[in-house]
Short mmCIF file of C-alpha atoms in Angstrom, two decimals:
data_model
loop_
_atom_site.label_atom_id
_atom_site.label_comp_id
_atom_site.label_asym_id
_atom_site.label_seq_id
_atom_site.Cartn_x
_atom_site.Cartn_y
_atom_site.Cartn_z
CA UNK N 976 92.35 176.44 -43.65
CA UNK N 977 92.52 180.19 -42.78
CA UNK N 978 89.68 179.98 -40.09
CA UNK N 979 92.42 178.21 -37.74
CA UNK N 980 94.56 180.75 -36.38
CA UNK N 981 95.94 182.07 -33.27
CA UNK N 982 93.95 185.31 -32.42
CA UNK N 983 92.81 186.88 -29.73
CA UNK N 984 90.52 190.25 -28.77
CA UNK N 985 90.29 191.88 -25.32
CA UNK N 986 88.26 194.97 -24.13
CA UNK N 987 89.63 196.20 -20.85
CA UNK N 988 91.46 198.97 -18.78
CA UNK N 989 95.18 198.79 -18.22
CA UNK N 990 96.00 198.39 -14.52
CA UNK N 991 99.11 200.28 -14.64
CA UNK N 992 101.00 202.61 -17.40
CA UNK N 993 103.00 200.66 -19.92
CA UNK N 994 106.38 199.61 -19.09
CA UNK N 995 108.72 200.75 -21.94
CA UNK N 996 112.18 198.99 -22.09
CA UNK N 997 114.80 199.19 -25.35
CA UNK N 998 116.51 195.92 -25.80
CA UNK N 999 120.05 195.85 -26.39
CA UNK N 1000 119.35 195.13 -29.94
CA UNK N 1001 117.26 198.79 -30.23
CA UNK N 1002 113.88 196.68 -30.41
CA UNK N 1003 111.59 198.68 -28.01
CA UNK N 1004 108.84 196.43 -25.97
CA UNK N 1005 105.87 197.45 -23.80
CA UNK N 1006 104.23 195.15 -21.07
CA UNK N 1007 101.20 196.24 -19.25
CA UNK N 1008 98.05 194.16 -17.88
CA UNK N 1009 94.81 194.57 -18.82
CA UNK N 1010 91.80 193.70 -16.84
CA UNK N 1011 88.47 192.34 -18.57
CA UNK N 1012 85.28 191.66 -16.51
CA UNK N 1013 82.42 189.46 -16.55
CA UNK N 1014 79.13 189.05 -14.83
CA UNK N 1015 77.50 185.32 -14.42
CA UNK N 1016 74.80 184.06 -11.84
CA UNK N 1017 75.87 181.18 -9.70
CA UNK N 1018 73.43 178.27 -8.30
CA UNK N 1019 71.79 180.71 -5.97
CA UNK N 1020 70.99 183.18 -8.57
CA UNK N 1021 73.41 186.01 -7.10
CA UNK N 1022 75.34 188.15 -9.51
CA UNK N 1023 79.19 186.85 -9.36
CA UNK N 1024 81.21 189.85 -11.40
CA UNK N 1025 84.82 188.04 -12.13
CA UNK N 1026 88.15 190.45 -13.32
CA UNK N 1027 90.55 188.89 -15.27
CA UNK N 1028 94.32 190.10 -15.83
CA UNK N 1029 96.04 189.23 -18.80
CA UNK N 1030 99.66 190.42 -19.88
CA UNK N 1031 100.03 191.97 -23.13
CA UNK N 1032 103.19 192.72 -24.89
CA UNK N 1033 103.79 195.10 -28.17
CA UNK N 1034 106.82 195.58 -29.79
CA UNK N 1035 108.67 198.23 -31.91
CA UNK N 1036 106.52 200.98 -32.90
CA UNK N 1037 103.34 199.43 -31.31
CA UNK N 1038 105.55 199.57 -27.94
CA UNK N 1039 106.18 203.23 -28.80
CA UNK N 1040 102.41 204.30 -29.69
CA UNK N 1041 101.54 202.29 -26.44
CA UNK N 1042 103.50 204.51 -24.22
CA UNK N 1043 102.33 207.54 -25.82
CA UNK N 1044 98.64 206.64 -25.94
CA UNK N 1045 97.95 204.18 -22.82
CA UNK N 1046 98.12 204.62 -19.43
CA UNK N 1047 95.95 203.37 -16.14
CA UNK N 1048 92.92 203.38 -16.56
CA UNK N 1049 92.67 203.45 -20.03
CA UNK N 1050 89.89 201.46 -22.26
CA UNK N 1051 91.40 199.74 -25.30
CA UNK N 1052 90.24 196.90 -26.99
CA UNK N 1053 93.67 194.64 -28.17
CA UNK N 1054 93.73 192.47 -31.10
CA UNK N 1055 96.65 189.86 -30.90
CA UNK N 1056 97.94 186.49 -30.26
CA UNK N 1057 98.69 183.96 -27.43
CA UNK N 1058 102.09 183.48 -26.78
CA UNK N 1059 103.63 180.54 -24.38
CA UNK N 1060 107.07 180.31 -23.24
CA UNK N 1061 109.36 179.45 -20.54
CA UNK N 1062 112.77 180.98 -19.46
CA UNK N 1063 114.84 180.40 -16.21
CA UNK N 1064 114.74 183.51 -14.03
CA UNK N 1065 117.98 184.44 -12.33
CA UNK N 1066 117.66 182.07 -9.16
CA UNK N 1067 117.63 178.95 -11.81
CA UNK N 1068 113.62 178.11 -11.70
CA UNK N 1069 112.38 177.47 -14.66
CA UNK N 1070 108.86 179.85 -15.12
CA UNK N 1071 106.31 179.87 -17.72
CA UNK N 1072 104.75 182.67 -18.83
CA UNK N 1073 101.10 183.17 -21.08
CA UNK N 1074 100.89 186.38 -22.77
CA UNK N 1075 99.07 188.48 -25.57
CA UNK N 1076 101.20 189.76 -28.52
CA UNK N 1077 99.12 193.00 -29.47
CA UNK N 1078 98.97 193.30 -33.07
CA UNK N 1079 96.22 195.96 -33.11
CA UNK N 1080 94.93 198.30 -30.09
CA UNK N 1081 92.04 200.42 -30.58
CA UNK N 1082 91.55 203.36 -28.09
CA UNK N 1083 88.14 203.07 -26.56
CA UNK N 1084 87.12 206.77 -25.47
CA UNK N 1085 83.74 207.60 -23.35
CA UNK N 1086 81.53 210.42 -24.25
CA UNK N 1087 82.12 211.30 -27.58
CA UNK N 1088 82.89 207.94 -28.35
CA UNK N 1089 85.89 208.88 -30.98
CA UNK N 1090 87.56 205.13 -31.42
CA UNK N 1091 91.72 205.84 -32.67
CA UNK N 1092 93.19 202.39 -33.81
CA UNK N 1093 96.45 201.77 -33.88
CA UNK N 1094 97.62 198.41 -35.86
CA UNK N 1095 100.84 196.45 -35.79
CA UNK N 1096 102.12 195.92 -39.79
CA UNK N 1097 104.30 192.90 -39.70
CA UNK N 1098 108.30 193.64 -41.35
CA UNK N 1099 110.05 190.63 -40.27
CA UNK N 1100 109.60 188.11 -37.23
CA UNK N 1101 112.92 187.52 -34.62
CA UNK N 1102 111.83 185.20 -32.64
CA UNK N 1103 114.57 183.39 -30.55
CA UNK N 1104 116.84 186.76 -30.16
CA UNK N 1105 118.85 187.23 -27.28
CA UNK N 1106 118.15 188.84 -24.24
CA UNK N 1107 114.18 188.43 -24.13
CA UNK N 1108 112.83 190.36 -20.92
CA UNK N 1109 110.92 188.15 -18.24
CA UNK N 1110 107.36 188.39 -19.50
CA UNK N 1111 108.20 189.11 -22.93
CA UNK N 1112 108.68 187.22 -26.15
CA UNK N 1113 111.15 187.89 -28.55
CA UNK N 1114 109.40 188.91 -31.32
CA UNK N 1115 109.99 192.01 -33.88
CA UNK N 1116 107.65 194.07 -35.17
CA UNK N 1117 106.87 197.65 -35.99
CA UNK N 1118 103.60 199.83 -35.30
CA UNK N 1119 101.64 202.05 -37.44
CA UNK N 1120 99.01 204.47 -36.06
CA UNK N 1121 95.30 204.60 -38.39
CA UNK N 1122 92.77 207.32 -37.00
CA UNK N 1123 88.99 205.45 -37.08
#
């Protein structure tokens, strides 16, 4: 059944630039987090607005076209997947980590409203590799930039 996948899509801003690192393998991955809001009424009736960060990862030429294109501040909307994993950091605790695996970003702009998408075209997974970063997931993948 194709209806049951893993997806996810996020509107935000990016709290921060994109952190670009090259893996000793040459795979290139960006981590930034992206903020989404929303506005509910509680029991009283008073406006509650909630932010919510979420850490997003693209690799390869997605990772690339992220550090050229994003930066704080920015509006995107990110097309992608959940990822869980664990790891052991360096003092020997074990830490688990959620994160979003972009697969698509699409550069929300204000004003004109000009849209620029830039997609994620699968070559070949490598998941398990060595040296994942903290907050990252081993995965390969290169990036391919659309105009919209």
């Amino acid at each position: 059944m194709n209806a049951l996948r893993n997806k996810v899509q996020l509107i935000g801003r990016l709290g921060q630039d994109p952190e670009i690192r090259t893996l000793e393998s040459g795979k290139k991955v960006a981590h930034f987090n992206l903020a989404t809001n929303e506005s509910y009424r509680n029991a009283e009736g008073s406006k509650i607005d909630e932010t919510t960060w979420h850490s997003i990862v693209a690799w390869n030429g997605l990772a690339e076209l992220s550090s050229k294109f994003l930066g704080k501040g920015r509006e995107v909307c990110i097309e992608g997947r959940i990822s869980y994993r664990s790891y052991t950091d360096k003092n020997g605790v074990q830490r688990n980590v959620t994160e979003i695996v972009a697969t698509d970003l699409v550069l929300l702009s204000q004003g004109n409203k000009s849209r620029e998408m830039i997609t994620d075209e699968p070559e070949t997974e490598h998941e398990g590799e060595a040296e994942p970063m903290p907050g990252s997931e081993a995965g390969g993948r290169s990036g391919k930039s659309r105009g919209k």
